[in-house]
XYZ file of C-alpha atoms in Angstrom:
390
model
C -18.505 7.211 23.873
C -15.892 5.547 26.067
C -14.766 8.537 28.377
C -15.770 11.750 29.663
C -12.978 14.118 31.217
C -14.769 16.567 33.429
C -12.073 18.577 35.945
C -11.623 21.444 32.996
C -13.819 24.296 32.176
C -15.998 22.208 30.148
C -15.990 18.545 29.194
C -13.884 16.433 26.912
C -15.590 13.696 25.275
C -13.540 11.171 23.998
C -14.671 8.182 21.555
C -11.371 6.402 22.568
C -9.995 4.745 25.348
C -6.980 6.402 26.292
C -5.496 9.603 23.911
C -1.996 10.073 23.830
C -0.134 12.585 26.550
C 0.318 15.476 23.664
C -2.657 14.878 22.329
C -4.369 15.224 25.914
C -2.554 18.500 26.720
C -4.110 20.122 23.856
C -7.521 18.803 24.375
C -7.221 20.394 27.582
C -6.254 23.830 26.143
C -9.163 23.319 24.193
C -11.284 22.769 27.033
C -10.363 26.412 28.797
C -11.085 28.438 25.993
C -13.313 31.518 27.025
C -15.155 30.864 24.095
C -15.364 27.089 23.560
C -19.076 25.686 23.908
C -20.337 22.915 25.917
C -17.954 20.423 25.439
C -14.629 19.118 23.195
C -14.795 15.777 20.934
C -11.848 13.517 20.141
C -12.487 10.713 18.019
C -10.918 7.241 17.976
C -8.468 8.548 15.460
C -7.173 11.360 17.701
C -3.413 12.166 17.786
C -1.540 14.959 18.307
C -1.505 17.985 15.930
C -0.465 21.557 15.447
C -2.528 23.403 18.252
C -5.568 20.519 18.111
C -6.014 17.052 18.217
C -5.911 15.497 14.703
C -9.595 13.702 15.456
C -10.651 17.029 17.326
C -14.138 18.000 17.016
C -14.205 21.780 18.742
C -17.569 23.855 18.640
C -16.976 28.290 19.470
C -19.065 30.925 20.356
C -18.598 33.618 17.437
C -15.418 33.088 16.455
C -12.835 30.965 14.425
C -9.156 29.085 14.521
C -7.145 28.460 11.957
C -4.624 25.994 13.587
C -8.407 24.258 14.691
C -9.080 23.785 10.920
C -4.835 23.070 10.051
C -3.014 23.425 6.746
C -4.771 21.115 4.604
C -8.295 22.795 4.251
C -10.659 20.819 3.119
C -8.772 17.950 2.503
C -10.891 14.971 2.334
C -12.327 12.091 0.443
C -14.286 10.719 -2.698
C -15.481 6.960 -3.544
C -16.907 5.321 -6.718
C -18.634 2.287 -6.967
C -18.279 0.642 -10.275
C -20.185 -2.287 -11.907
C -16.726 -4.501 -12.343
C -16.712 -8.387 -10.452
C -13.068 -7.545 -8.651
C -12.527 -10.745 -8.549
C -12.859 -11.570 -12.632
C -10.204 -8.453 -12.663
C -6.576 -9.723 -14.254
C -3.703 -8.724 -12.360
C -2.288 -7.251 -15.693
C -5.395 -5.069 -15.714
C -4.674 -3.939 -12.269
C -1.088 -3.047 -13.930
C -2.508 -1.185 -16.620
C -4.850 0.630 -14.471
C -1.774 1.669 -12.023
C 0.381 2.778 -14.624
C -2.430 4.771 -16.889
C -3.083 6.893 -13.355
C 0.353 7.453 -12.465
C 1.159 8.954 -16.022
C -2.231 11.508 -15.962
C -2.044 12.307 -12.300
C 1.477 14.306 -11.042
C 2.099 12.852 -7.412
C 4.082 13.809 -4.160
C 5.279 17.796 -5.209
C 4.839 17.451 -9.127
C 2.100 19.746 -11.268
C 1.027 19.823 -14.415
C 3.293 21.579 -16.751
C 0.517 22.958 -18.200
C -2.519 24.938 -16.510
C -5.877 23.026 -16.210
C -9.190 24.290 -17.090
C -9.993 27.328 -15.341
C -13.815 26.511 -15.458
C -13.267 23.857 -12.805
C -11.555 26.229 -10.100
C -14.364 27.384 -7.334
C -17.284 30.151 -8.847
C -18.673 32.756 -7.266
C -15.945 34.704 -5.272
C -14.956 38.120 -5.451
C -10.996 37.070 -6.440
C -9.897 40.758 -5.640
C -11.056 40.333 -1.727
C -9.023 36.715 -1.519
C -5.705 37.997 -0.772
C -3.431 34.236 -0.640
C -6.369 33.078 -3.125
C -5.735 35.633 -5.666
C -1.885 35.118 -4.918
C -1.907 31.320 -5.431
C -4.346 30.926 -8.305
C -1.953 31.233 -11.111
C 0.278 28.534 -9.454
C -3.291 26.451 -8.277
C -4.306 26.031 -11.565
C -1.500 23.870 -12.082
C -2.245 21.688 -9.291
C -5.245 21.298 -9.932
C -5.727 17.539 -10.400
C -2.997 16.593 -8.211
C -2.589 14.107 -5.545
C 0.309 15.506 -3.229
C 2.415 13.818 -0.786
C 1.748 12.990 2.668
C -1.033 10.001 3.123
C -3.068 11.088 0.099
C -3.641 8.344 -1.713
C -5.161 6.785 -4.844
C -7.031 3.166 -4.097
C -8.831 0.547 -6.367
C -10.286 -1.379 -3.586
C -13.075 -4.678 -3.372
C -16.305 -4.162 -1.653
C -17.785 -7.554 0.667
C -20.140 -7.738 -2.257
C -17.540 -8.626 -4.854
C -17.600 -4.882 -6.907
C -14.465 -2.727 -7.875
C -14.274 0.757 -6.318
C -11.910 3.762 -6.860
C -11.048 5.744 -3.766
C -9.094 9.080 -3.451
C -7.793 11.050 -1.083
C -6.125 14.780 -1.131
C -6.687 18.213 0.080
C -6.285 21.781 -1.467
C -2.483 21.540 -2.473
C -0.741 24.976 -1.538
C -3.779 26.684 -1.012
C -4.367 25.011 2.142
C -0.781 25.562 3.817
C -0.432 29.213 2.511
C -4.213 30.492 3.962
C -3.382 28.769 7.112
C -0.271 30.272 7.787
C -1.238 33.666 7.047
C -4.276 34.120 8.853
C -2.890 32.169 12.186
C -0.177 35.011 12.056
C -2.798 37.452 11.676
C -4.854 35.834 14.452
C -1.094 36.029 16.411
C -1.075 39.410 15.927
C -4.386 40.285 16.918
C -4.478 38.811 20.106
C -1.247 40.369 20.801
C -2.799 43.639 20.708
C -6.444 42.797 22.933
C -4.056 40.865 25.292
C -5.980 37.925 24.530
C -6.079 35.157 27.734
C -5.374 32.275 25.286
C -1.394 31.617 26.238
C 0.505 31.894 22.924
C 2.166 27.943 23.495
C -1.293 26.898 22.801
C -0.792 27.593 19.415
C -4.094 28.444 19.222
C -4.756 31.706 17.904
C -8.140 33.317 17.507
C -10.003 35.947 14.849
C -13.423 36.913 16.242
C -16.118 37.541 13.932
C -16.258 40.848 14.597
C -13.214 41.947 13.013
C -12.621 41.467 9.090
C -9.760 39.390 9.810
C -12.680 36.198 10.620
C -14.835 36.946 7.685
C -12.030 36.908 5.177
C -10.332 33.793 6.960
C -13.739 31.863 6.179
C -14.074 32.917 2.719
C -10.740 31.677 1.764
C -11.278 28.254 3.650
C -14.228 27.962 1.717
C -12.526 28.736 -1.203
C -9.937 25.987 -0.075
C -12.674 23.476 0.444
C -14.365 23.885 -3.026
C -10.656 23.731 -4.624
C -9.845 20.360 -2.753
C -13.287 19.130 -4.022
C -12.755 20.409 -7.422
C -9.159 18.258 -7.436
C -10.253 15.531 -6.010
C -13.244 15.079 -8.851
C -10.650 16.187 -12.071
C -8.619 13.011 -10.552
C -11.785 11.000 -10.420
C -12.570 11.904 -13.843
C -9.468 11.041 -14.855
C -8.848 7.784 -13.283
C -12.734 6.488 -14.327
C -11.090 7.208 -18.114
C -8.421 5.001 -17.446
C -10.215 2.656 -16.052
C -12.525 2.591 -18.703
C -9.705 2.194 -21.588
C -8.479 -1.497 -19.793
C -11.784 -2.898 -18.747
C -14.769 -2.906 -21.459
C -18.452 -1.624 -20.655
C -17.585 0.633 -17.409
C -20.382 1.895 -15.436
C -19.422 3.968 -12.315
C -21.764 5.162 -9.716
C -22.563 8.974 -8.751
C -19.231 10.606 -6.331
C -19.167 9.845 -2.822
C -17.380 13.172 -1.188
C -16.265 13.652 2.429
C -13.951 16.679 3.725
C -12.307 16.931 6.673
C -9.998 20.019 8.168
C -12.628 23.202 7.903
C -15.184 25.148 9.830
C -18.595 25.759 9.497
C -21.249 27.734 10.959
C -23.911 24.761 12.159
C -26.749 24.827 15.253
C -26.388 22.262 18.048
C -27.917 22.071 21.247
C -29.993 24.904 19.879
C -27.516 27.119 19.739
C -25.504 28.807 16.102
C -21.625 27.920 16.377
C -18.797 27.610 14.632
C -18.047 23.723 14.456
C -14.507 23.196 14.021
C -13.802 19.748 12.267
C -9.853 18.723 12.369
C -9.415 15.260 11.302
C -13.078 14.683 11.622
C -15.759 14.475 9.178
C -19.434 15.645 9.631
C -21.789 12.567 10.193
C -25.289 13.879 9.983
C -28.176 11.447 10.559
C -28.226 9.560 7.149
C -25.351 11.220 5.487
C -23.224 8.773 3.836
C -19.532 9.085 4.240
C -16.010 7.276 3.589
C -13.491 6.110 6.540
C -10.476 4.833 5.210
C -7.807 2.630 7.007
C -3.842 2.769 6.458
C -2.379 1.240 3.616
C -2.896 -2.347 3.750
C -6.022 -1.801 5.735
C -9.755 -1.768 5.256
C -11.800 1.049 4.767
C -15.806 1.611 4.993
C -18.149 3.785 3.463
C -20.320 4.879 6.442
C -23.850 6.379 7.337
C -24.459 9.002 10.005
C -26.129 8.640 12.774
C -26.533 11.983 13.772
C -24.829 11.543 17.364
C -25.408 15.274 19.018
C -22.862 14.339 21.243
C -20.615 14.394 18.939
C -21.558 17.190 17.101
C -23.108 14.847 14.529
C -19.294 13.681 13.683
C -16.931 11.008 13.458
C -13.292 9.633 12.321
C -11.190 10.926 9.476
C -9.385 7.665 9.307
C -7.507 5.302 11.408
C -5.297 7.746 12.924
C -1.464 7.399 13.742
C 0.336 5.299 16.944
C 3.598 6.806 15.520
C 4.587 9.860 14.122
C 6.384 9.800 10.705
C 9.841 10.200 11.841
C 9.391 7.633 14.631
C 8.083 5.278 11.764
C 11.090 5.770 9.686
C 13.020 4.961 12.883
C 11.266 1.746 13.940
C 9.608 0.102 11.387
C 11.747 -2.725 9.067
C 11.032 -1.994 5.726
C 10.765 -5.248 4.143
C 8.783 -6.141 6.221
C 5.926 -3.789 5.414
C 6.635 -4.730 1.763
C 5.826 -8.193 2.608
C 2.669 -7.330 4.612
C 1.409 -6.463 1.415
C 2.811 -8.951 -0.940
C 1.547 -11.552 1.128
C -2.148 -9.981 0.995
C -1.878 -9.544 -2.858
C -1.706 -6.102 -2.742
C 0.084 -3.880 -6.144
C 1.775 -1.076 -4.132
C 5.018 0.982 -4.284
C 7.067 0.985 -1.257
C 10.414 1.368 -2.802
C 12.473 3.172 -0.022
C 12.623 4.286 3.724
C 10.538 7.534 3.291
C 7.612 4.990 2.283
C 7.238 4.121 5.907
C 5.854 7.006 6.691
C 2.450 5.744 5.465
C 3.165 1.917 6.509
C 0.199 0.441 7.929
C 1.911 -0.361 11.308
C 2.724 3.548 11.687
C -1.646 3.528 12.357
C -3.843 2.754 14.712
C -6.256 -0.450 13.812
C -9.102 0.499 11.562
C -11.788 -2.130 13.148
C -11.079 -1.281 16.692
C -11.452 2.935 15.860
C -15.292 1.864 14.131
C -15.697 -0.124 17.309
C -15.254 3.116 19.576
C -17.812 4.443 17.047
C -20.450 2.698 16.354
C -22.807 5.636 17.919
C -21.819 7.701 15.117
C -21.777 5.839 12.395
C -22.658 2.473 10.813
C -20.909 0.519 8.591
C -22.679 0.480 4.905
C -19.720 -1.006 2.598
C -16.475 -2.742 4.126
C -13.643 -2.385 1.484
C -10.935 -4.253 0.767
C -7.706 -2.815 -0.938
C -6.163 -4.329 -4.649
C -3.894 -1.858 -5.161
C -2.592 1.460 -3.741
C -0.755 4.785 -4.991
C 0.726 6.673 -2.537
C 1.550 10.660 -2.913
């Protein structure tokens, strides 16, 4: 930990050395809520967000927030480990490989044309009771097995060791956005009419677990959290098979998953809350996890320490220095392209919009494990060969 704020209601805890002034202002508003408990987190990725801290860690008494959990529920990460010498790899295969993913897997706002296998959506919930579940699903199972846009990526990546891995990252697809949005205007709504003390600007609008309202929110998160899962392994799947059509005798290791934007009912400091994890992912004592860097950048597969402090969590990623349209704005585009050429990189920065993503638009990835070494260490330091952006 590198700095404890302690002049609001209760104390911010911050795994970084200074946060940026919006970024700040809503930690504070997190700080005074009448039903916040014992203290706020913000990890060395924090930036600002919609209502919280991207990198927020926020724990409540009895109730939940959807602009705490954002748009992108569940949105998270998987890794495979794979028996391949990177090194003995040809860049032709690495060719092959990019070019069999990009023609299975629909990125940025494409779908399938066709819908995907209805066994692999989420089991187990009562469809009828999940009102933007059961209004999305037609439209979900087409994106099922999507990346999306954003900083979702697709990576083939070399670990310290020498071995090829796979890494993906994506979230829920519409699901996410269209639950959020709903149920933060319901939360609106409701606090409207209890003349709730949490100022409106705050943008952070309650549903207590009393009211229906809560209970339904956190069934459809779930539900958004199992879906993201559920794409993220069909894209797995799919990009082990083309993997395994270019290089002979393929062997890939069991998943590694990680999610980040949800809410969960957990017990810390002895006490049953509602952890709120926004651009943070849990870090329980031995529970292995995946921290990836920008584009360009390293990323590590992790293992918990268990920090209580931190309500046993830790970084979502490297975090952003500059928002997307200020990285359109400032950063020279070739540039960028030749950050990566000159590291050997296969990538796909064509345009302007690619900036968005640019590695210089982050925060660096070794000094954000440095503010955290108390919640994690370092297991597998990877390396990236080639990247597909959403």
């Amino acid at each position: 930990m590198q700095k404890i704020i302690s002049t609001e209601k209760i104390p911010i805890k911050m795994w970084l050395d200074e946060p940026e002034e919006g970024a700040l202002k809503q930690a504070i508003n997190l700080a005074n809520l009448p039903f916040a408990f014992s203290h706020i987190c913000l990890m060395p990725d924090t930036h600002q967000g919609y209502g919280m801290p991207i990198g927020g860690v926020l724990a409540t008494n009895n109730v939940i927030v959807p602009n705490a959990v954002g748009v992108d529920i569940g949105c998270g990460m998987c890794a495979v480990k794979t028996n391949i010498c990177a090194d003995e790899m040809k860049r032709k295969q690495l060719t092959d490989i990019m070019s069999g993913i990009r023609a299975l897997i629909p990125l940025g706002f494409d779908h399938h044309k066709e819908r995907q296998d209805e066994s692999l959506m989420p089991q187990g919930y009562n469809l009828d009771e999940l009102v933007i579940v059961k209004r999305q699903y037609l439209a979900a199972l087409k994106q099922l097995g999507t990346l999306g846009g954003g900083n979702h990526f697709i990576e083939l990546q070399r670990s310290g060791d020498g071995f090829l891995w796979i890494m993906v990252h994506s979230g829920s697809r519409n699901f996410g956005l269209q639950v959020a949005e709903y149920y933060n205007k319901k939360a609106k709504k409701l606090n409207e009419i209890y003349y709730s003390s949490v100022h409106p600007k705050a943008d952070l609008a309650f549903l207590p677990f009393e009211t229906d309202e809560a209970h339904l929110y956190y069934q459809e998160m779930k539900y958004c959290t199992e879906f993201a899962l559920a794409n993220r392994k069909l894209m797995m799947e799919r990009i082990q098979m083309v993997v395994a059509s270019v290089l002979d005798n393929m062997v890939f290791e069991p998943l590694i998953n990680i999610a980040h934007n949800y809410a969960a009912w957990e017990t810390h400091f002895d006490t049953k809350v509602i952890i709120h994890r926004k651009g943070a992912t849990s870090a329980k004592l031995g529970e292995i996890g995946i921290i990836p860097g920008s584009q360009g950048t390293k990323s590590y597969i992790v293992e918990g320490l268990g920090n209580p402090e931190s309500f046993m969590s830790c970084s979502h990623g490297a975090g952003r220095v500059m928002s997307r349209s200020a990285a359109i704005r400032n950063l020279n585009l070739e540039e960028e392209k030749s950050k990566l050429d000159a590291l050997g990189i296969l990538h796909s920065i064509r345009g302007k919009s690619d900036l968005e993503e640019a590695s210089s638009a982050y925060k660096d990835i070794s000094q954000v494990m440095e503010f955290q070494k108390d919640l994690v260490k370092i297991k597998v330091e990877l390396s990236p060969l080639a990247v597909i952006k959403g």
